[in-house]
Amino acid sequence: MQVALEPFLRAHAAQQGWGIADALSPIAPHDNPGRLYEFYRSTNEHQVENEVRNALKYNNNSRLAPKEAAAWTEIFVGYWRAIGEILRAEEASNQGRLRDRQLVDVYEAWKELTNQIVRQISNGNLPPWSLICMYHTANYLRMFAIKADEQLAKVKSNVAFSSGFQDDIVSTVARNEKLEETARILNKMFSLCLGDRNPDMGSSRKWGTYYMANLQFKTYFKLKNISLSRNIVRTIAVQTDLPPFEQFPTAHRVTYKYYVGVIAFLQEDYSKAETCLTEAWDHCLPESTRNQELILTYLIPCRLITKHNIPSQTLLSSYPHLQRIFGPLVTCIKSGDLSGFDNALAAAEDEFVKRRIYLTLERGRDIALRNLLRKVFLAGGYEELKEGQTEANRVRKTRIPLAHFATAFRMGTGGEGSGQSLEDDEVECMLANMIYKGLMKGYISREYQMVVLNKKGAFPGTGV
């Protein structure tokens, strides 16, 4: 046990929070894949508490005060028990003999360790920089909860009468039972950080506020409970004694702005969503391509609505997944291909619905329609020059027959053989909607069956 706890003692002596968190990791390091087995086999249930206490108290490298040594003893005893459950589950899984509740046992053991750390921090038995250990164990608690719920769901489905209507089956096992329990523990941790009244900001738990908020966001999104996520945002917004946002770690700030942006997006507050997502994008590390992809997943449809902007092919080419789902849509919007837009939207419907961006992207059809109408306008050519005028005085024709737009509509939706037949009144209604939405400027003359467009800025945002 002395050897097993040596990395912890070195990290503690150097006040390295992440070093201590690594010593409490449920995953063995790459350079020492047998560390978990060595640690667990170094003692047994009857001797673990005494051996941990002696290793921490009587080690020559130990600088722990008696109160803190007692706290770390309880934590490492809990860690030893959790590692035992993890190793047993791994061995059983490798042999194909995983018991029905074995992953639940892993979760329960890790939950005890997590609660132990929360208690010791709350009682002031651990130094302020040990807050990182709480981050670490909380993050793994969420992962173990998801795996435990997956196993419980599998057990439930094995006894279900119909896989198609499982929500209607009465069961003693709640859906996402362990993840919901984890959410309550995370909320306690969040309150522990946010409610710290230590006047010394250098040792305040408030520095963990945004990290814990981000873990709650991830958990609530998994539980599909966005309203609780909004509560977190409101709670933080009214705090007057938090350190300036810019002083928190960049990773905490980027993740927080991403989730606040997504929450605003889901509330259709696209202006706020664009602001938050843009800030997250601007501060995201260049090498964090996965995070950049997640941000763009919402920023692209957001800017489509707020500014009628579409991403360039250069940008999309850097993210193959986004290129696959957004690329066809972008091409169709640019060309005004309404039929192609509908097909591209349907092709990636599952992904768009999963990300909750389908309805927002569907509004992009208006931009495709605007570009189609713009083509009709450009095809109309120029007014004839009057006497004394030069090419510099040439202006485009602004009186376009309704029939021209009707033809473009029918061609854009697949032509006469597409099964879509548009009446003239429908075409007129669609044009009126485009004018009402500000995507086209002008008015409709029903008497002359003409669309009269503005001479300057007929199609805002397109340069004509």
Coordinates of C-alpha atoms in Angstrom, one line a residue:
M1 CA 0.0 0.0 0.0
Q2 CA 2.9 2.3 0.7
V3 CA 4.0 2.0 -2.9
A4 CA 0.5 2.3 -4.3
L5 CA -0.1 5.6 -2.5
E6 CA 3.3 7.1 -3.4
P7 CA 1.9 9.0 -6.5
F8 CA -0.8 10.6 -4.3
L9 CA 1.7 11.7 -1.7
R10 CA 4.0 13.3 -4.3
A11 CA 1.1 15.1 -5.9
H12 CA -0.1 16.3 -2.5
A13 CA 3.3 17.6 -1.5
A14 CA 3.4 19.6 -4.8
Q15 CA -0.3 20.7 -4.3
Q16 CA -1.1 19.3 -7.8
G17 CA -4.9 18.7 -7.8
W18 CA -4.9 16.9 -11.2
G19 CA -2.1 14.6 -9.9
I20 CA -4.3 13.6 -7.0
A21 CA -7.3 13.2 -9.3
D22 CA -5.2 10.8 -11.4
A23 CA -4.4 8.8 -8.3
L24 CA -8.2 8.4 -7.8
S25 CA -8.9 7.5 -11.5
P26 CA -11.0 4.4 -12.3
I27 CA -8.8 4.0 -15.5
A28 CA -5.2 2.7 -15.4
P29 CA -2.6 5.1 -17.0
H30 CA -1.1 4.0 -20.3
D31 CA 2.3 3.8 -18.9
N32 CA 1.2 1.5 -16.0
P33 CA -1.8 -0.6 -17.2
G34 CA -1.6 -2.9 -14.2
R35 CA -1.9 -0.1 -11.6
L36 CA -5.5 -0.8 -10.6
Y37 CA -4.8 -4.5 -10.1
E38 CA -1.7 -3.8 -8.1
F39 CA -3.6 -1.3 -5.9
Y40 CA -6.5 -3.6 -5.3
R41 CA -4.4 -6.7 -4.6
S42 CA -2.1 -4.9 -2.2
T43 CA -4.6 -5.4 0.7
N44 CA -8.0 -6.9 1.6
E45 CA -11.3 -5.8 3.1
H46 CA -10.2 -6.5 6.7
Q47 CA -6.9 -4.7 6.5
V48 CA -7.5 -1.9 3.9
E49 CA -8.4 0.8 6.4
N50 CA -5.4 0.2 8.7
E51 CA -3.0 -0.1 5.8
V52 CA -4.2 3.1 4.1
R53 CA -4.1 5.0 7.4
N54 CA -0.5 3.8 8.1
A55 CA 0.6 4.5 4.6
L56 CA -0.6 8.1 4.8
K57 CA 0.3 8.8 8.4
Y58 CA 3.7 7.2 8.8
N59 CA 5.2 7.7 5.3
N60 CA 8.3 9.8 5.4
N61 CA 7.0 11.9 2.5
S62 CA 3.7 12.6 4.1
R63 CA 2.9 16.1 5.1
L64 CA -0.7 15.5 6.1
A65 CA -2.2 16.9 9.2
P66 CA -4.1 14.3 11.3
K67 CA -7.5 15.6 10.3
E68 CA -6.7 15.6 6.7
A69 CA -5.0 12.2 6.9
A70 CA -8.2 10.8 8.4
A71 CA -10.2 12.3 5.5
W72 CA -8.0 10.9 2.8
T73 CA -8.0 7.5 4.6
E74 CA -11.8 7.3 4.2
I75 CA -11.6 8.4 0.6
F76 CA -9.0 5.9 -0.4
V77 CA -10.8 3.1 1.4
G78 CA -13.9 4.0 -0.7
Y79 CA -11.7 4.1 -3.8
W80 CA -10.3 0.7 -3.1
R81 CA -13.8 -0.8 -2.8
A82 CA -14.9 0.9 -6.0
I83 CA -11.9 -0.4 -7.9
G84 CA -12.8 -3.9 -6.7
E85 CA -16.3 -3.6 -8.3
I86 CA -14.8 -2.2 -11.5
L87 CA -12.2 -5.0 -11.9
R88 CA -14.8 -7.7 -11.2
A89 CA -17.2 -6.1 -13.8
E90 CA -14.4 -5.9 -16.4
E91 CA -13.4 -9.5 -15.8
A92 CA -17.0 -10.7 -16.1
S93 CA -17.5 -8.6 -19.2
N94 CA -14.4 -10.0 -20.9
Q95 CA -15.6 -13.6 -20.1
G96 CA -19.2 -12.8 -21.2
R97 CA -20.5 -13.5 -17.7
L98 CA -21.6 -10.0 -16.7
R99 CA -24.4 -10.3 -14.0
D100 CA -27.6 -8.4 -14.3
R101 CA -26.7 -5.7 -11.7
Q102 CA -23.0 -5.8 -11.8
L103 CA -22.6 -2.3 -13.5
V104 CA -25.1 -1.0 -10.9
D105 CA -22.8 -2.3 -8.2
V106 CA -20.0 -0.3 -9.9
Y107 CA -22.1 2.8 -9.9
E108 CA -23.1 2.4 -6.2
A109 CA -19.5 1.9 -5.1
W110 CA -18.4 5.0 -7.0
K111 CA -21.3 7.0 -5.7
E112 CA -20.1 6.2 -2.1
L113 CA -16.6 7.5 -3.0
T114 CA -18.1 10.6 -4.6
N115 CA -20.3 11.4 -1.6
Q116 CA -17.3 10.8 0.7
I117 CA -15.3 13.5 -1.2
V118 CA -18.2 15.9 -1.1
R119 CA -18.5 15.4 2.7
Q120 CA -14.9 15.9 3.4
I121 CA -14.7 19.1 1.2
S122 CA -17.9 20.4 2.8
N123 CA -16.5 19.8 6.3
G124 CA -13.3 21.7 5.4
N125 CA -11.1 18.6 5.9
L126 CA -9.4 18.9 2.5
P127 CA -7.3 21.8 0.9
P128 CA -9.1 24.1 -1.6
W129 CA -7.2 22.7 -4.6
S130 CA -8.6 19.2 -3.9
L131 CA -11.8 20.5 -5.6
I132 CA -10.4 19.0 -8.8
C133 CA -10.9 15.5 -7.2
M134 CA -14.6 16.3 -6.9
Y135 CA -14.7 17.3 -10.6
H136 CA -13.0 14.0 -11.5
T137 CA -15.2 11.7 -9.5
A138 CA -18.4 13.5 -10.5
N139 CA -17.6 13.2 -14.2
Y140 CA -17.0 9.4 -13.8
L141 CA -20.1 9.1 -11.7
R142 CA -22.2 10.4 -14.6
M143 CA -20.6 7.8 -16.9
F144 CA -21.1 4.9 -14.6
A145 CA -24.7 6.0 -14.0
I146 CA -25.4 5.9 -17.8
K147 CA -23.9 2.4 -18.1
A148 CA -25.9 1.2 -15.0
D149 CA -29.1 2.5 -16.5
E150 CA -28.3 0.8 -19.8
Q151 CA -27.9 -2.5 -18.0
L152 CA -31.2 -1.9 -16.0
A153 CA -33.0 -1.1 -19.3
K154 CA -31.7 -4.3 -20.8
V155 CA -32.9 -6.3 -17.9
K156 CA -36.2 -4.6 -18.1
S157 CA -36.6 -5.3 -21.8
N158 CA -35.9 -9.0 -21.3
V159 CA -39.1 -9.3 -19.3
A160 CA -41.2 -6.8 -21.3
F161 CA -44.2 -7.9 -23.2
S162 CA -43.7 -5.5 -26.1
S163 CA -40.6 -3.7 -27.1
G164 CA -42.7 -1.1 -28.9
F165 CA -44.6 0.2 -25.9
Q166 CA -42.2 -0.1 -23.0
D167 CA -43.2 3.3 -21.6
D168 CA -46.7 1.8 -20.9
I169 CA -45.4 -1.1 -18.9
V170 CA -45.5 -0.7 -15.1
S171 CA -42.1 -1.4 -13.7
T172 CA -40.3 -0.9 -10.4
V173 CA -37.2 0.3 -12.3
A174 CA -37.4 3.9 -13.3
R175 CA -36.0 5.0 -16.6
N176 CA -32.6 6.6 -16.1
E177 CA -32.9 6.0 -12.4
K178 CA -29.2 6.2 -11.7
L179 CA -28.6 9.2 -13.9
E180 CA -31.5 11.1 -12.1
E181 CA -29.9 10.2 -8.8
T182 CA -26.5 11.5 -10.2
A183 CA -28.2 14.7 -11.2
R184 CA -29.2 15.3 -7.5
I185 CA -25.7 14.7 -6.4
L186 CA -24.3 17.0 -9.0
N187 CA -26.8 19.7 -7.9
K188 CA -25.4 19.3 -4.3
M189 CA -21.9 19.8 -5.6
F190 CA -23.0 22.8 -7.6
S191 CA -24.6 24.4 -4.5
L192 CA -21.4 23.6 -2.5
C193 CA -19.3 25.6 -5.0
L194 CA -21.8 28.4 -5.6
G195 CA -22.6 28.9 -1.9
D196 CA -19.1 29.1 -0.6
R197 CA -18.7 32.2 1.6
N198 CA -15.0 32.1 1.9
P199 CA -13.9 35.8 1.4
D200 CA -10.5 34.6 0.1
M201 CA -11.1 34.0 -3.6
G202 CA -7.8 32.3 -3.9
S203 CA -9.1 29.4 -1.9
S204 CA -12.8 29.7 -2.7
R205 CA -14.9 26.8 -4.0
K206 CA -16.6 29.2 -6.4
W207 CA -14.0 28.4 -9.0
G208 CA -15.8 25.1 -9.5
T209 CA -19.1 26.7 -10.3
Y210 CA -19.0 26.6 -14.1
Y211 CA -17.4 23.1 -14.2
M212 CA -20.2 21.7 -12.1
A213 CA -22.8 23.6 -14.1
N214 CA -21.4 22.1 -17.3
L215 CA -21.7 18.6 -15.8
Q216 CA -25.3 19.3 -14.9
F217 CA -26.0 20.5 -18.4
K218 CA -24.6 17.2 -19.8
T219 CA -26.7 15.3 -17.4
Y220 CA -30.0 17.2 -17.9
F221 CA -29.6 17.1 -21.7
K222 CA -29.2 13.3 -21.5
L223 CA -32.3 13.2 -19.3
K224 CA -34.1 15.5 -21.8
N225 CA -34.9 18.0 -19.0
I226 CA -34.0 21.3 -20.5
S227 CA -36.0 23.3 -18.0
L228 CA -33.6 22.4 -15.2
S229 CA -30.8 23.6 -17.3
R230 CA -32.5 27.0 -17.6
N231 CA -32.7 27.1 -13.8
I232 CA -28.9 26.8 -13.6
V233 CA -28.4 29.7 -16.0
R234 CA -30.8 31.8 -14.0
T235 CA -29.2 30.9 -10.7
I236 CA -25.7 31.9 -12.0
A237 CA -27.0 35.1 -13.6
V238 CA -28.2 36.5 -10.2
Q239 CA -25.0 35.8 -8.4
T240 CA -23.1 39.0 -7.6
D241 CA -20.1 37.6 -5.8
L242 CA -18.7 35.3 -8.5
P243 CA -15.2 36.1 -9.9
P244 CA -15.2 37.7 -13.3
F245 CA -16.2 35.2 -16.0
E246 CA -13.0 35.9 -18.0
Q247 CA -10.9 34.6 -15.0
F248 CA -12.3 31.1 -15.1
P249 CA -10.5 28.4 -17.1
T250 CA -11.1 28.6 -20.9
A251 CA -12.4 25.1 -21.1
H252 CA -15.1 25.9 -18.4
R253 CA -16.1 29.1 -20.2
V254 CA -16.3 27.5 -23.7
T255 CA -18.4 24.6 -22.5
Y256 CA -20.7 26.9 -20.5
K257 CA -21.3 29.3 -23.4
Y258 CA -22.0 26.3 -25.7
Y259 CA -24.7 25.0 -23.5
V260 CA -26.2 28.4 -22.8
G261 CA -26.2 29.0 -26.6
V262 CA -28.0 25.6 -27.2
I263 CA -30.6 26.3 -24.5
A264 CA -31.3 29.7 -26.1
F265 CA -31.5 28.0 -29.5
L266 CA -34.1 25.5 -28.3
Q267 CA -36.1 28.5 -26.9
E268 CA -35.9 30.1 -30.4
D269 CA -34.0 33.0 -28.9
Y270 CA -31.6 32.9 -31.9
S271 CA -30.0 36.3 -31.3
K272 CA -28.8 35.2 -27.8
A273 CA -27.9 31.8 -29.1
E274 CA -25.7 33.2 -31.9
T275 CA -23.9 35.5 -29.4
C276 CA -23.1 32.6 -27.0
L277 CA -22.2 30.1 -29.7
T278 CA -20.0 32.6 -31.4
E279 CA -18.2 33.3 -28.2
A280 CA -17.7 29.6 -27.6
W281 CA -16.4 29.2 -31.2
D282 CA -14.0 32.1 -30.9
H283 CA -12.4 30.7 -27.7
C284 CA -12.4 27.0 -28.6
L285 CA -9.0 25.5 -29.0
P286 CA -8.0 24.9 -32.7
E287 CA -7.2 21.2 -32.0
S288 CA -10.6 20.6 -30.4
T289 CA -12.2 19.6 -33.6
R290 CA -15.0 17.6 -32.0
N291 CA -16.0 20.6 -29.8
Q292 CA -15.8 22.9 -32.8
E293 CA -18.1 20.5 -34.7
L294 CA -20.7 20.5 -31.9
I295 CA -20.7 24.3 -31.8
L296 CA -21.1 24.6 -35.5
T297 CA -24.0 22.1 -35.5
Y298 CA -26.1 24.9 -33.8
L299 CA -24.2 28.0 -35.0
I300 CA -24.8 27.2 -38.7
P301 CA -28.7 27.0 -38.5
C302 CA -28.6 29.9 -36.1
R303 CA -26.9 32.2 -38.5
L304 CA -29.1 30.9 -41.3
I305 CA -32.0 32.4 -39.3
T306 CA -30.5 35.6 -37.9
K307 CA -28.3 36.7 -40.8
H308 CA -29.4 34.4 -43.7
N309 CA -25.7 33.3 -43.9
I310 CA -24.7 29.9 -45.1
P311 CA -21.4 28.2 -44.4
S312 CA -18.7 28.1 -47.0
Q313 CA -17.5 24.8 -48.5
T314 CA -14.1 25.6 -47.2
L315 CA -15.4 25.6 -43.6
L316 CA -17.5 22.4 -44.1
S317 CA -14.6 20.5 -45.7
S318 CA -12.7 20.7 -42.4
Y319 CA -15.5 18.7 -40.7
P320 CA -16.5 15.6 -42.7
H321 CA -19.6 14.9 -40.6
L322 CA -21.0 18.4 -41.1
Q323 CA -20.1 18.3 -44.7
R324 CA -22.2 15.2 -45.1
I325 CA -25.3 16.6 -43.4
F326 CA -25.1 20.3 -44.2
G327 CA -23.3 20.2 -47.6
P328 CA -26.2 19.2 -49.8
L329 CA -28.5 21.7 -48.0
V330 CA -26.0 24.5 -48.6
T331 CA -25.6 23.6 -52.3
C332 CA -29.4 23.6 -52.8
I333 CA -29.9 26.9 -50.9
K334 CA -27.3 28.6 -53.1
S335 CA -28.8 27.4 -56.3
G336 CA -32.4 27.9 -55.2
D337 CA -33.2 24.2 -55.8
L338 CA -36.3 23.7 -53.7
S339 CA -36.8 20.1 -54.6
G340 CA -33.2 19.3 -53.8
F341 CA -33.5 21.1 -50.5
D342 CA -36.5 19.0 -49.5
N343 CA -34.6 15.8 -50.4
A344 CA -31.4 16.8 -48.6
L345 CA -33.5 17.7 -45.5
A346 CA -35.2 14.4 -45.6
A347 CA -32.0 12.4 -46.1
A348 CA -30.5 13.8 -42.9
E349 CA -33.7 14.0 -41.0
D350 CA -32.8 11.5 -38.2
E351 CA -29.6 13.4 -37.4
F352 CA -31.4 16.8 -37.5
V353 CA -34.2 15.6 -35.3
K354 CA -31.7 14.1 -32.8
R355 CA -29.9 17.4 -32.6
R356 CA -33.2 19.3 -32.5
I357 CA -32.3 21.5 -35.4
Y358 CA -34.7 20.1 -38.0
L359 CA -37.4 22.8 -37.6
T360 CA -34.9 25.6 -37.7
L361 CA -33.2 24.2 -40.8
E362 CA -36.6 23.8 -42.4
R363 CA -36.8 27.6 -42.4
G364 CA -33.8 27.6 -44.6
R365 CA -36.2 26.8 -47.5
D366 CA -37.1 30.5 -47.5
I367 CA -33.5 31.4 -48.3
A368 CA -33.4 28.8 -51.1
L369 CA -36.7 30.3 -52.3
R370 CA -35.3 33.8 -52.2
N371 CA -32.3 32.7 -54.3
L372 CA -34.7 31.2 -56.8
L373 CA -36.7 34.4 -57.0
R374 CA -33.5 36.4 -57.4
K375 CA -32.6 34.2 -60.4
V376 CA -35.9 35.2 -62.0
F377 CA -35.1 38.9 -61.3
L378 CA -31.7 38.6 -62.8
A379 CA -33.0 36.8 -65.8
G380 CA -35.3 39.7 -66.5
G381 CA -32.4 41.7 -67.7
Y382 CA -32.2 45.5 -67.8
E383 CA -34.4 48.4 -68.8
E384 CA -33.7 49.9 -72.1
L385 CA -31.5 53.0 -72.0
K386 CA -33.2 56.3 -72.7
E387 CA -31.7 59.0 -74.8
G388 CA -28.6 60.5 -73.3
Q389 CA -28.1 57.6 -70.8
T390 CA -24.9 55.5 -70.7
E391 CA -24.2 52.0 -69.5
A392 CA -23.5 53.5 -66.0
N393 CA -27.2 54.5 -65.9
R394 CA -28.5 51.0 -66.7
V395 CA -30.9 49.5 -64.2
R396 CA -32.5 46.1 -63.9
K397 CA -36.2 45.6 -64.7
T398 CA -38.2 45.7 -61.5
R399 CA -41.6 44.8 -63.0
I400 CA -41.7 41.0 -63.2
P401 CA -44.8 39.1 -64.4
L402 CA -46.3 36.8 -61.9
A403 CA -46.2 34.1 -64.5
H404 CA -42.4 34.2 -64.6
F405 CA -42.3 33.5 -60.8
A406 CA -44.9 30.8 -61.2
T407 CA -42.8 29.0 -63.8
A408 CA -39.7 29.2 -61.6
F409 CA -41.7 27.8 -58.6
R410 CA -42.8 24.8 -60.6
M411 CA -39.4 24.2 -62.0
G412 CA -37.8 24.6 -58.5
T413 CA -40.1 22.0 -57.0
G414 CA -39.4 19.4 -59.7
G415 CA -41.5 20.5 -62.7
E416 CA -44.9 19.3 -63.8
G417 CA -44.0 15.6 -63.3
S418 CA -43.2 16.0 -59.7
G419 CA -46.7 15.6 -58.4
Q420 CA -46.7 19.1 -57.0
S421 CA -49.1 21.4 -58.8
L422 CA -49.1 25.1 -57.7
E423 CA -52.1 27.3 -58.5
D424 CA -51.5 30.9 -59.4
D425 CA -53.1 32.0 -56.1
E426 CA -50.7 29.8 -54.2
V427 CA -47.8 31.4 -56.0
E428 CA -49.1 34.9 -55.2
C429 CA -49.5 33.9 -51.6
M430 CA -45.9 32.6 -51.4
L431 CA -44.6 35.8 -52.9
A432 CA -46.6 37.9 -50.4
N433 CA -45.0 35.9 -47.6
M434 CA -41.5 36.5 -48.9
I435 CA -42.3 40.3 -49.0
Y436 CA -43.8 40.1 -45.5
K437 CA -40.7 38.3 -44.1
G438 CA -38.4 40.9 -45.6
L439 CA -36.6 38.5 -47.9
M440 CA -37.9 40.4 -51.0
K441 CA -38.8 44.1 -51.2
G442 CA -41.6 45.3 -53.3
Y443 CA -45.4 44.8 -53.8
I444 CA -47.8 42.7 -55.9
S445 CA -50.0 44.4 -58.4
R446 CA -53.0 42.0 -58.8
E447 CA -54.5 44.3 -61.5
Y448 CA -51.6 43.9 -63.8
Q449 CA -50.4 40.5 -62.5
M450 CA -47.0 42.0 -61.8
V451 CA -44.5 42.0 -59.0
V452 CA -43.0 45.4 -58.6
L453 CA -39.6 45.2 -56.9
N454 CA -37.5 48.0 -55.3
K455 CA -35.0 49.4 -57.6
K456 CA -32.4 49.3 -54.8
G457 CA -32.1 46.3 -52.6
A458 CA -34.8 44.1 -54.1
F459 CA -33.3 41.1 -52.3
P460 CA -31.7 42.1 -49.0
G461 CA -28.4 40.4 -48.2
T462 CA -27.7 39.4 -51.9
G463 CA -26.3 42.7 -53.2
V464 CA -29.2 43.3 -55.6

